[in-house]
Short mmCIF file of C-alpha atoms and ligand atoms in Angstrom, two decimals:
data_model
loop_
_atom_site.label_atom_id
_atom_site.label_comp_id
_atom_site.label_asym_id
_atom_site.label_seq_id
_atom_site.Cartn_x
_atom_site.Cartn_y
_atom_site.Cartn_z
CA MET A 1339 -0.33 -22.69 22.63
CA GLN A 1340 -1.01 -19.61 24.45
CA LYS A 1341 -2.23 -16.92 23.77
CA VAL A 1342 -0.71 -14.25 25.76
CA TYR A 1343 -1.60 -11.06 24.13
CA THR A 1344 -3.98 -11.34 21.95
CA LYS A 1345 -6.24 -9.03 21.48
CA VAL A 1346 -6.89 -7.85 18.23
CA THR A 1347 -6.36 -10.81 16.50
CA ASP A 1348 -9.03 -12.75 18.45
CA LYS A 1349 -11.37 -9.48 17.21
CA LEU A 1350 -10.65 -9.83 13.70
CA ASP A 1351 -10.52 -13.79 14.33
CA PHE A 1352 -7.89 -13.50 11.90
CA PHE A 1353 -6.40 -16.88 12.35
CA GLN A 1354 -9.49 -18.31 12.17
CA GLY A 1355 -8.46 -21.53 14.17
CA VAL A 1356 -5.09 -21.59 12.40
CA ASP A 1357 -2.35 -21.58 15.01
CA PRO A 1358 0.26 -19.02 14.62
CA THR A 1359 2.83 -21.00 16.67
CA GLU A 1360 2.57 -23.82 14.43
CA LEU A 1361 2.56 -21.82 10.81
CA ALA A 1362 6.17 -19.95 12.29
CA GLU A 1363 7.32 -23.59 12.33
CA LYS A 1364 6.13 -24.80 9.46
CA TYR A 1365 7.36 -21.83 7.22
CA GLY A 1366 9.89 -20.26 9.31
CA THR A 1367 9.99 -17.01 10.28
CA PRO A 1368 10.02 -13.70 9.31
CA LEU A 1369 6.50 -14.84 7.40
CA TYR A 1370 4.02 -12.56 6.42
CA VAL A 1371 0.56 -14.11 6.72
CA TYR A 1372 -2.84 -12.67 4.99
CA ASN A 1373 -6.29 -13.11 5.46
CA GLU A 1374 -8.58 -13.70 2.47
CA ARG A 1375 -11.72 -12.83 3.86
CA ILE A 1376 -10.35 -9.58 5.60
CA LEU A 1377 -8.53 -8.41 2.11
CA ARG A 1378 -12.19 -9.15 0.15
CA GLU A 1379 -14.27 -7.29 2.90
CA ARG A 1380 -11.69 -4.45 2.44
CA CYS A 1381 -12.08 -3.92 -1.31
CA ARG A 1382 -16.23 -4.56 -1.04
CA ASP A 1383 -16.15 -1.49 1.70
CA LEU A 1384 -14.60 1.11 -0.97
CA LYS A 1385 -16.31 -0.19 -3.87
CA ASN A 1386 -19.33 0.77 -1.89
CA LEU A 1387 -18.29 4.15 -0.73
CA VAL A 1388 -20.32 6.27 -3.35
CA THR A 1389 -24.16 5.87 -4.67
CA TYR A 1390 -22.60 7.66 -7.80
CA PRO A 1391 -22.93 4.91 -11.02
CA ASN A 1392 -19.38 5.34 -12.66
CA PHE A 1393 -17.05 4.66 -9.87
CA VAL A 1394 -14.05 2.31 -10.33
CA VAL A 1395 -11.75 1.47 -7.27
CA ASP A 1396 -8.01 0.91 -8.41
CA TYR A 1397 -5.95 -0.93 -6.48
CA SER A 1398 -2.55 0.62 -5.67
CA ALA A 1399 -0.43 -1.95 -6.25
CA LYS A 1400 2.67 -0.64 -5.19
CA ALA A 1401 1.35 -1.21 -1.69
CA ASN A 1402 1.33 -5.22 -1.94
CA GLY A 1403 2.01 -6.49 -5.43
CA ASN A 1404 1.97 -10.29 -4.61
CA LEU A 1405 0.54 -12.22 -7.54
CA ALA A 1406 -2.25 -13.86 -5.81
CA PHE A 1407 -2.96 -10.71 -4.19
CA LEU A 1408 -3.85 -9.43 -7.11
CA GLN A 1409 -6.13 -12.20 -8.58
CA ILE A 1410 -8.11 -11.84 -5.07
CA VAL A 1411 -8.23 -8.00 -6.09
CA LYS A 1412 -9.34 -8.20 -9.41
CA SER A 1413 -12.05 -11.57 -8.45
CA GLU A 1414 -13.65 -8.65 -6.19
CA GLY A 1415 -13.88 -6.25 -9.29
CA LEU A 1416 -11.11 -3.83 -9.10
CA GLU A 1417 -8.80 -2.46 -11.47
CA VAL A 1418 -5.22 -1.39 -10.88
CA ASP A 1419 -3.06 1.50 -11.14
CA ALA A 1420 0.94 0.85 -11.68
CA MET A 1421 3.94 2.74 -10.82
CA SER A 1422 6.78 1.10 -13.01
CA PRO A 1423 6.48 -1.31 -15.83
CA GLY A 1424 7.34 -3.97 -13.52
CA GLU A 1425 3.69 -3.46 -11.96
CA ILE A 1426 2.47 -3.72 -15.34
CA TYR A 1427 3.70 -6.78 -15.77
CA VAL A 1428 2.80 -8.52 -12.87
CA GLU A 1429 -0.91 -6.96 -13.33
CA LYS A 1430 -0.96 -8.62 -16.84
CA MET A 1431 -0.21 -12.09 -15.19
CA ALA A 1432 -2.37 -11.45 -12.68
CA GLY A 1433 -5.17 -10.82 -15.49
CA PHE A 1434 -5.67 -7.30 -15.71
CA GLU A 1435 -6.45 -6.15 -18.69
CA PRO A 1436 -4.57 -3.57 -19.98
CA HIS A 1437 -7.80 -1.56 -20.24
CA GLU A 1438 -7.78 -2.01 -16.42
CA ILE A 1439 -4.76 -0.61 -15.62
CA PHE A 1440 -3.84 2.76 -15.26
CA TYR A 1441 -0.13 3.61 -15.35
CA ILE A 1442 0.51 6.49 -13.14
CA CYS A 1443 4.53 7.39 -13.64
CA ASN A 1444 7.15 10.24 -12.78
CA ASN A 1445 10.58 11.20 -14.42
CA VAL A 1446 10.13 7.96 -16.32
CA SER A 1447 12.83 7.16 -19.57
CA GLU A 1448 11.30 6.92 -23.33
CA GLU A 1449 11.41 3.39 -22.77
CA GLU A 1450 9.49 2.81 -19.89
CA MET A 1451 7.02 4.98 -21.87
CA LEU A 1452 7.06 2.99 -24.58
CA TYR A 1453 6.13 -0.48 -22.78
CA ALA A 1454 2.98 1.25 -21.72
CA ILE A 1455 1.85 2.79 -25.01
CA LYS A 1456 2.73 -0.78 -26.42
CA GLU A 1457 1.01 -2.56 -24.35
CA GLY A 1458 -2.37 -0.52 -24.54
CA VAL A 1459 -2.19 0.71 -21.17
CA ILE A 1460 -3.20 4.66 -20.50
CA THR A 1461 -0.71 6.47 -18.67
CA SER A 1462 -0.75 9.62 -16.47
CA VAL A 1463 2.47 12.36 -16.94
CA ASP A 1464 3.11 14.55 -14.13
CA SER A 1465 4.94 17.02 -15.63
CA LEU A 1466 5.22 19.42 -19.15
CA SER A 1467 8.08 17.41 -20.13
CA GLN A 1468 6.88 14.35 -19.44
CA LEU A 1469 3.91 15.26 -21.62
CA GLU A 1470 6.19 16.71 -24.52
CA GLN A 1471 7.75 13.24 -24.33
CA TYR A 1472 5.10 11.21 -24.33
CA GLY A 1473 3.23 13.40 -27.20
CA LYS A 1474 7.05 12.62 -29.28
CA LEU A 1475 6.31 9.14 -28.73
CA ASN A 1476 2.89 8.31 -28.96
CA PRO A 1477 1.09 11.37 -31.00
CA GLY A 1478 -2.47 11.19 -31.55
CA GLY A 1479 -2.84 9.59 -28.42
CA GLU A 1480 -4.50 9.08 -25.23
CA VAL A 1481 -2.96 10.40 -22.28
CA ALA A 1482 -4.09 11.59 -18.66
CA ILE A 1483 -2.41 14.20 -16.75
CA ARG A 1484 -1.67 14.39 -12.93
CA PHE A 1485 -2.80 17.42 -11.08
CA ASN A 1486 -1.39 19.14 -8.08
CA PRO A 1487 -4.87 20.45 -6.21
CA GLY A 1488 -2.56 22.51 -4.00
CA VAL A 1489 -4.16 20.04 -0.84
CA GLY A 1490 -1.78 17.74 0.61
CA ALA A 1491 -2.17 15.37 3.75
CA GLY A 1492 -0.24 12.83 5.14
CA HIS A 1493 1.10 10.73 8.37
CA HIS A 1494 5.16 11.84 7.82
CA GLU A 1495 6.39 14.64 5.40
CA LYS A 1496 7.58 12.36 2.96
CA VAL A 1497 3.95 10.52 1.81
CA VAL A 1498 2.44 14.01 1.57
CA THR A 1499 2.20 14.11 -2.17
CA ALA A 1500 0.36 17.09 -3.27
CA GLY A 1501 0.62 21.17 -2.29
CA LYS A 1502 3.64 23.45 -2.37
CA LYS A 1503 6.41 20.98 -1.21
CA THR A 1504 6.37 17.94 -3.74
CA LYS A 1505 7.55 16.96 -6.56
CA PHE A 1506 4.40 15.31 -7.89
CA ALA A 1507 2.04 16.48 -10.24
CA VAL A 1508 1.86 19.61 -12.67
CA ASP A 1509 0.41 22.95 -11.21
CA PRO A 1510 -2.49 23.77 -12.43
CA GLU A 1511 -1.10 27.42 -13.76
CA PHE A 1512 0.02 25.69 -16.59
CA ILE A 1513 -2.90 24.55 -17.77
CA PRO A 1514 -2.49 26.83 -21.01
CA GLN A 1515 0.87 25.41 -21.76
CA VAL A 1516 -0.53 21.83 -21.40
CA LYS A 1517 -3.26 22.75 -23.44
CA GLU A 1518 -0.47 23.98 -25.90
CA ILE A 1519 1.40 20.47 -25.99
CA LEU A 1520 -1.78 18.77 -26.27
CA LYS A 1521 -2.51 20.61 -29.31
CA LYS A 1522 1.23 20.25 -30.72
CA TYR A 1523 0.95 16.01 -30.98
CA ASN A 1524 -2.77 16.31 -31.45
CA LEU A 1525 -2.80 14.39 -28.36
CA THR A 1526 -6.46 13.68 -26.12
CA LEU A 1527 -6.65 14.25 -22.82
CA ILE A 1528 -9.09 11.81 -21.72
CA GLY A 1529 -8.13 11.64 -17.66
CA ILE A 1530 -7.00 13.99 -15.39
CA ASN A 1531 -5.82 12.18 -11.49
CA GLN A 1532 -4.38 13.78 -8.05
CA HIS A 1533 -2.94 12.02 -5.14
CA ILE A 1534 -2.67 14.16 -2.15
CA GLY A 1535 -0.88 11.75 0.55
CA SER A 1536 -1.17 8.43 1.67
CA LEU A 1537 -2.73 7.38 5.51
CA PHE A 1538 -5.75 10.52 6.28
CA MET A 1539 -7.81 9.49 8.87
CA THR A 1540 -10.45 12.33 8.61
CA GLY A 1541 -11.81 13.18 5.11
CA GLU A 1542 -11.64 17.33 4.91
CA ALA A 1543 -8.54 17.48 3.21
CA PHE A 1544 -9.36 15.07 0.70
CA VAL A 1545 -12.83 16.27 -0.09
CA LYS A 1546 -11.25 19.76 -0.45
CA SER A 1547 -8.91 18.96 -2.74
CA ILE A 1548 -11.89 16.87 -5.12
CA GLY A 1549 -13.29 20.38 -5.20
CA SER A 1550 -10.00 21.69 -6.59
CA LEU A 1551 -9.68 18.51 -8.44
CA LEU A 1552 -13.51 19.36 -10.18
CA GLU A 1553 -12.29 22.79 -11.00
CA ILE A 1554 -9.11 21.91 -13.11
CA ALA A 1555 -11.46 19.46 -14.73
CA LYS A 1556 -13.83 21.79 -15.79
CA GLN A 1557 -10.98 23.63 -17.95
CA PHE A 1558 -10.90 21.01 -19.86
CA GLU A 1559 -13.59 19.09 -22.39
CA ASN A 1560 -15.17 15.66 -22.89
CA LEU A 1561 -12.72 13.74 -20.20
CA LYS A 1562 -13.77 10.18 -19.57
CA PHE A 1563 -12.45 9.70 -15.99
CA ILE A 1564 -11.12 11.82 -13.05
CA ASP A 1565 -9.00 10.04 -10.58
CA MET A 1566 -9.22 11.37 -6.86
CA GLY A 1567 -5.94 9.40 -5.56
CA GLY A 1568 -5.69 7.36 -2.82
CA GLY A 1569 -4.27 7.57 0.73
CA PHE A 1570 -7.39 6.20 2.78
CA GLY A 1571 -6.10 5.65 5.98
CA ILE A 1572 -6.15 2.66 8.82
CA PRO A 1573 -6.42 2.78 12.36
CA TYR A 1574 -2.65 1.33 13.36
CA LYS A 1575 -3.60 1.94 16.86
CA LYS A 1576 -6.25 -1.03 17.12
CA GLU A 1577 -5.10 -2.37 20.58
CA PHE A 1578 -5.85 1.56 21.98
CA ASP A 1579 -9.61 1.55 19.80
CA GLU A 1580 -8.41 3.98 17.82
CA ALA A 1581 -11.26 4.51 15.18
CA PRO A 1582 -11.65 4.01 11.60
CA LEU A 1583 -11.99 6.30 8.81
CA ASP A 1584 -15.47 7.21 8.40
CA LEU A 1585 -15.89 5.91 5.08
CA LYS A 1586 -19.95 6.91 5.70
CA ASP A 1587 -19.45 10.32 6.00
CA LEU A 1588 -16.74 10.53 3.48
CA GLY A 1589 -18.94 8.60 1.38
CA LYS A 1590 -21.64 11.17 1.60
CA HIS A 1591 -19.36 14.13 1.28
CA ILE A 1592 -17.82 12.70 -1.97
CA ASP A 1593 -20.98 11.30 -3.68
CA GLU A 1594 -22.59 15.38 -3.15
CA ALA A 1595 -19.66 16.49 -4.82
CA LEU A 1596 -19.61 13.87 -8.12
CA TYR A 1597 -23.21 14.30 -8.55
CA LYS A 1598 -22.74 18.15 -8.36
CA PHE A 1599 -20.24 18.42 -11.15
CA ALA A 1600 -22.01 15.61 -13.17
CA GLU A 1601 -24.92 17.67 -13.81
CA GLU A 1602 -22.84 21.13 -14.35
CA TYR A 1603 -20.53 18.66 -16.52
CA GLY A 1604 -23.04 17.26 -18.65
CA SER A 1605 -21.82 14.18 -19.20
CA GLN A 1606 -21.20 10.88 -16.54
CA VAL A 1607 -17.50 11.28 -16.51
CA THR A 1608 -16.16 8.21 -14.86
CA PHE A 1609 -14.37 8.77 -11.21
CA ARG A 1610 -11.58 6.69 -9.22
CA ILE A 1611 -10.40 6.54 -6.76
CA GLU A 1612 -6.78 4.67 -5.95
CA PRO A 1613 -6.33 3.16 -2.71
CA GLY A 1614 -3.21 0.85 -1.82
CA ARG A 1615 -3.03 0.99 1.83
CA TYR A 1616 -6.29 0.71 3.28
CA ILE A 1617 -7.50 -2.42 0.81
CA SER A 1618 -3.78 -4.13 1.94
CA ALA A 1619 -2.58 -3.51 5.44
CA GLU A 1620 -5.14 -4.68 7.78
CA CYS A 1621 -5.51 -8.33 5.86
CA SER A 1622 -1.50 -9.11 7.41
CA VAL A 1623 0.34 -9.41 9.91
CA LEU A 1624 4.11 -10.25 10.48
CA LEU A 1625 4.92 -13.10 12.05
CA GLY A 1626 8.52 -13.20 13.61
CA THR A 1627 10.35 -15.12 16.80
CA VAL A 1628 12.21 -13.89 19.83
CA HIS A 1629 15.64 -14.81 19.95
CA ALA A 1630 17.19 -12.94 22.44
CA VAL A 1631 16.11 -11.18 25.40
CA LYS A 1632 18.57 -8.95 27.34
CA TYR A 1633 19.29 -5.56 29.11
CA ASN A 1634 21.64 -2.35 27.87
CA HIS A 1635 21.88 -0.74 31.52
CA ASP A 1636 18.36 -0.37 32.47
CA LYS A 1637 17.10 -0.62 29.24
CA LYS A 1638 15.04 -4.19 28.33
CA PHE A 1639 15.42 -5.19 24.16
CA VAL A 1640 13.49 -8.01 22.63
CA GLY A 1641 15.87 -9.60 20.04
CA THR A 1642 13.74 -10.76 16.80
CA ASP A 1643 14.23 -12.12 13.30
CA LEU A 1644 11.90 -8.81 12.47
CA GLY A 1645 14.86 -6.25 10.88
CA PHE A 1646 14.36 -3.02 9.09
CA ASN A 1647 14.85 -5.53 5.71
CA VAL A 1648 11.68 -7.39 6.68
CA LEU A 1649 9.49 -4.24 7.73
CA GLN A 1650 10.42 -0.84 6.78
CA ARG A 1651 8.15 1.09 7.91
CA PRO A 1652 8.78 1.91 11.70
CA ILE A 1653 12.56 3.17 10.51
CA MET A 1654 11.41 4.88 7.69
CA TYR A 1655 8.23 6.78 8.55
CA ASP A 1656 8.33 6.56 12.53
CA SER A 1657 5.58 3.96 11.82
CA TYR A 1658 3.35 2.69 14.46
CA HIS A 1659 2.81 -1.27 14.71
CA GLY A 1660 0.81 -3.46 17.59
CA ILE A 1661 2.61 -6.13 18.73
CA GLU A 1662 1.14 -9.57 20.03
CA VAL A 1663 2.25 -12.23 21.73
CA PHE A 1664 2.12 -16.09 21.05
CA ARG A 1665 3.55 -18.50 22.90
CA LYS A 1666 4.37 -22.37 22.36
CA SER A 1667 5.96 -23.41 25.79
CA ASP A 1668 3.73 -23.50 28.77
CA VAL A 1669 6.11 -20.75 30.59
CA LYS A 1670 4.21 -18.59 32.38
CA SER A 1671 4.35 -14.69 33.98
CA GLU A 1672 2.01 -12.26 34.77
CA LYS A 1673 4.56 -9.26 34.71
CA GLU A 1674 3.94 -6.07 32.37
CA GLU A 1675 7.37 -4.89 31.31
CA THR A 1676 8.49 -1.43 29.19
CA VAL A 1677 10.95 -3.51 26.12
CA THR A 1678 12.02 -1.94 22.81
CA VAL A 1679 11.84 -4.48 20.40
CA VAL A 1680 14.43 -4.83 17.66
CA GLY A 1681 15.76 -6.65 14.61
CA ASN A 1682 18.84 -8.74 13.12
CA ILE A 1683 20.56 -6.36 11.30
CA CYS A 1684 23.84 -4.59 12.21
CA GLU A 1685 22.76 -1.14 12.72
CA SER A 1686 21.54 0.62 15.67
CA GLY A 1687 18.52 1.77 14.14
CA ASP A 1688 17.24 -1.67 13.46
CA ILE A 1689 14.14 -0.81 15.95
CA LEU A 1690 11.00 -2.05 15.50
CA ALA A 1691 9.21 -0.71 18.57
CA LYS A 1692 10.34 1.73 21.16
CA GLU A 1693 9.32 1.49 24.30
CA ARG A 1694 6.48 -0.64 24.48
CA ASN A 1695 4.35 -2.47 27.68
CA LEU A 1696 3.95 -5.54 26.71
CA PRO A 1697 3.32 -8.34 28.54
CA GLU A 1698 6.96 -10.58 29.96
CA ILE A 1699 8.33 -11.93 26.48
CA PHE A 1700 10.53 -15.44 26.40
CA GLU A 1701 12.70 -16.49 24.28
CA LYS A 1702 11.01 -19.19 21.50
CA ASP A 1703 7.88 -16.63 21.28
CA THR A 1704 5.98 -15.60 18.50
CA LEU A 1705 5.60 -11.94 17.73
CA CYS A 1706 2.49 -11.07 15.49
CA VAL A 1707 2.95 -8.10 14.05
CA LEU A 1708 -0.14 -5.70 12.82
CA ASP A 1709 -1.49 -4.31 9.83
CA ALA A 1710 1.57 -5.46 8.23
CA GLY A 1711 -0.08 -6.12 4.36
CA ALA A 1712 1.05 -2.74 2.82
CA TYR A 1713 4.33 -1.18 2.15
CA GLY A 1714 5.38 -4.65 4.06
CA PHE A 1715 6.72 -6.92 1.94
CA ALA A 1716 6.82 -4.45 -0.95
CA MET A 1717 9.42 -2.30 0.78
CA SER A 1718 11.07 -5.65 2.15
CA SER A 1719 14.94 -5.76 0.72
CA ASN A 1720 18.37 -8.34 0.92
CA TYR A 1721 19.99 -6.29 2.73
CA ASN A 1722 22.88 -7.91 5.41
CA ASN A 1723 21.89 -10.49 2.66
CA ARG A 1724 19.34 -11.75 4.17
CA LEU A 1725 16.46 -13.16 2.66
CA ARG A 1726 13.23 -11.70 2.06
CA PRO A 1727 10.50 -14.04 3.80
CA ALA A 1728 7.52 -16.36 2.66
CA GLU A 1729 3.88 -15.12 2.57
CA VAL A 1730 0.96 -17.09 3.15
CA LEU A 1731 -2.73 -17.04 3.01
CA ILE A 1732 -5.41 -17.95 4.90
CA ARG A 1733 -8.15 -18.48 2.79
CA GLU A 1734 -11.91 -18.55 3.75
CA ASN A 1735 -12.16 -22.12 4.16
CA ASN A 1736 -9.58 -22.16 6.69
CA GLU A 1737 -6.70 -23.75 4.49
CA VAL A 1738 -3.48 -21.74 4.62
CA VAL A 1739 -1.84 -21.69 0.99
CA LEU A 1740 1.74 -20.30 0.24
CA ILE A 1741 1.78 -17.41 -2.42
CA ARG A 1742 5.63 -16.79 -2.20
CA GLU A 1743 8.89 -18.64 -1.18
CA ARG A 1744 11.27 -17.42 1.13
CA ASP A 1745 14.62 -16.26 -0.70
CA ASN A 1746 17.34 -18.46 -0.98
CA PHE A 1747 20.96 -18.07 -1.16
CA GLU A 1748 20.79 -18.69 -4.89
CA ASP A 1749 18.78 -15.62 -4.93
CA LEU A 1750 20.87 -13.72 -3.18
CA THR A 1751 23.73 -14.87 -5.92
CA ARG A 1752 22.21 -15.24 -9.14
CA HIS A 1753 22.95 -12.08 -10.81
CA PHE A 1754 26.96 -11.39 -9.93
CA ILE A 1755 29.17 -12.11 -12.27
CA PRO A 1756 32.16 -13.63 -10.75
CA LEU A 1757 35.53 -12.33 -12.07
CA LYS A 1758 37.68 -14.23 -14.41
C1 PLP B 1487 0.84 5.87 -3.04
C2 PLP B 1487 0.01 5.88 -4.18
C3 PLP B 1487 -1.01 5.86 -4.43
C4 PLP B 1487 -1.72 4.57 -2.79
O1 PLP B 1487 -1.59 5.02 -1.83
P1 PLP B 1487 -2.52 4.81 -0.13
O2 PLP B 1487 -2.08 5.84 1.10
O3 PLP B 1487 -1.23 3.68 -0.09
O4 PLP B 1487 -3.44 4.40 -0.32
C5 PLP B 1487 -2.13 6.06 -4.73
N1 PLP B 1487 -2.09 6.77 -6.42
C6 PLP B 1487 -0.31 6.71 -6.21
C7 PLP B 1487 -0.20 8.11 -7.38
C8 PLP B 1487 0.50 6.76 -5.43
O5 PLP B 1487 1.64 6.77 -5.84
#
């Protein structure tokens, strides 16, 4: 196997001696590959974010909800949040207790809310109407509310989830109405939460939002927890040495705010965060195979099996993912070229990477898409009746285990009801 362009995975020792071209051959591509050691490191980074003692990291399972993945996260002492009954179901399967699950929902039906109530999972509602609905379903119960701190952040308009333009959360201006509804149904507000958006690379907006959230918190007595949300970014341009989020500096600023609040509030409230991407993105790559190389006019295209059914982020958010190249054959070239890497879906928007400078790529090469573990498999689909990929895990002892099988044709047709 030739390591044609493998700077980042080498530096991380991502494959730990495992040959990615052999993984591609054995399990087929597209293939999501996870590294257990890196996953565990990321969990620990965030567990150690602050020194404030009552601090819980809730992994945001929507970023990557594979069962084995959740089991590892649990073994690191993290708790989880859930966005749907389906996530609650899988999290329980992974061994999380109801009190370790935080259901953060928006615009859900009575049935979905009842599911969480019956499971004993704390629910956060994000509108006055959903608070009413909750009160009717569970009078006398405990509830949390997601507030909009008025500050948003994020890498793309679609993922900014606080501030003036978002559908999420309750505007603090409605606190008097919140209090009325709580009283009307004898509800106890045990926590408040926020989530300002995804993928911030500097902490200013996050720290500012915490300030606003704590001001909101002071308007309620006896809160048990305050959840500061997720959004911790990771550097997607590692091959250009993009700097990671400065957790040490961020942690210091958060710590200051938390200790000060606890002193004023008079109780040791539990603080939580809800990172998704930070924990799951960097411990995974997506392997694909080059099936065609061609020119259209003067543009060179590399045609792969990595369609947007497998990784949606590039077309959904214009996201950048680094690409590395491994080669089984001994074809050699010193050339570097500008190429556009595309998938096999019948849409011209099916572009994984636009105009990248890469070493010359040949048919049968194995491409390795970096930082694919967050919103990768989780957002994959069967579009074009393609099969969702398998997922494998490189364990700490270098053993490779299959943690999800590739879909098969039966999976595609399971729910059809033919006409008689
Ligand atoms: C998506 C989401 C998260 C996780 O966001 P990341 O950017 O992956 O950290 C956390 N909390 C809520 C409510 C979310 O919707």
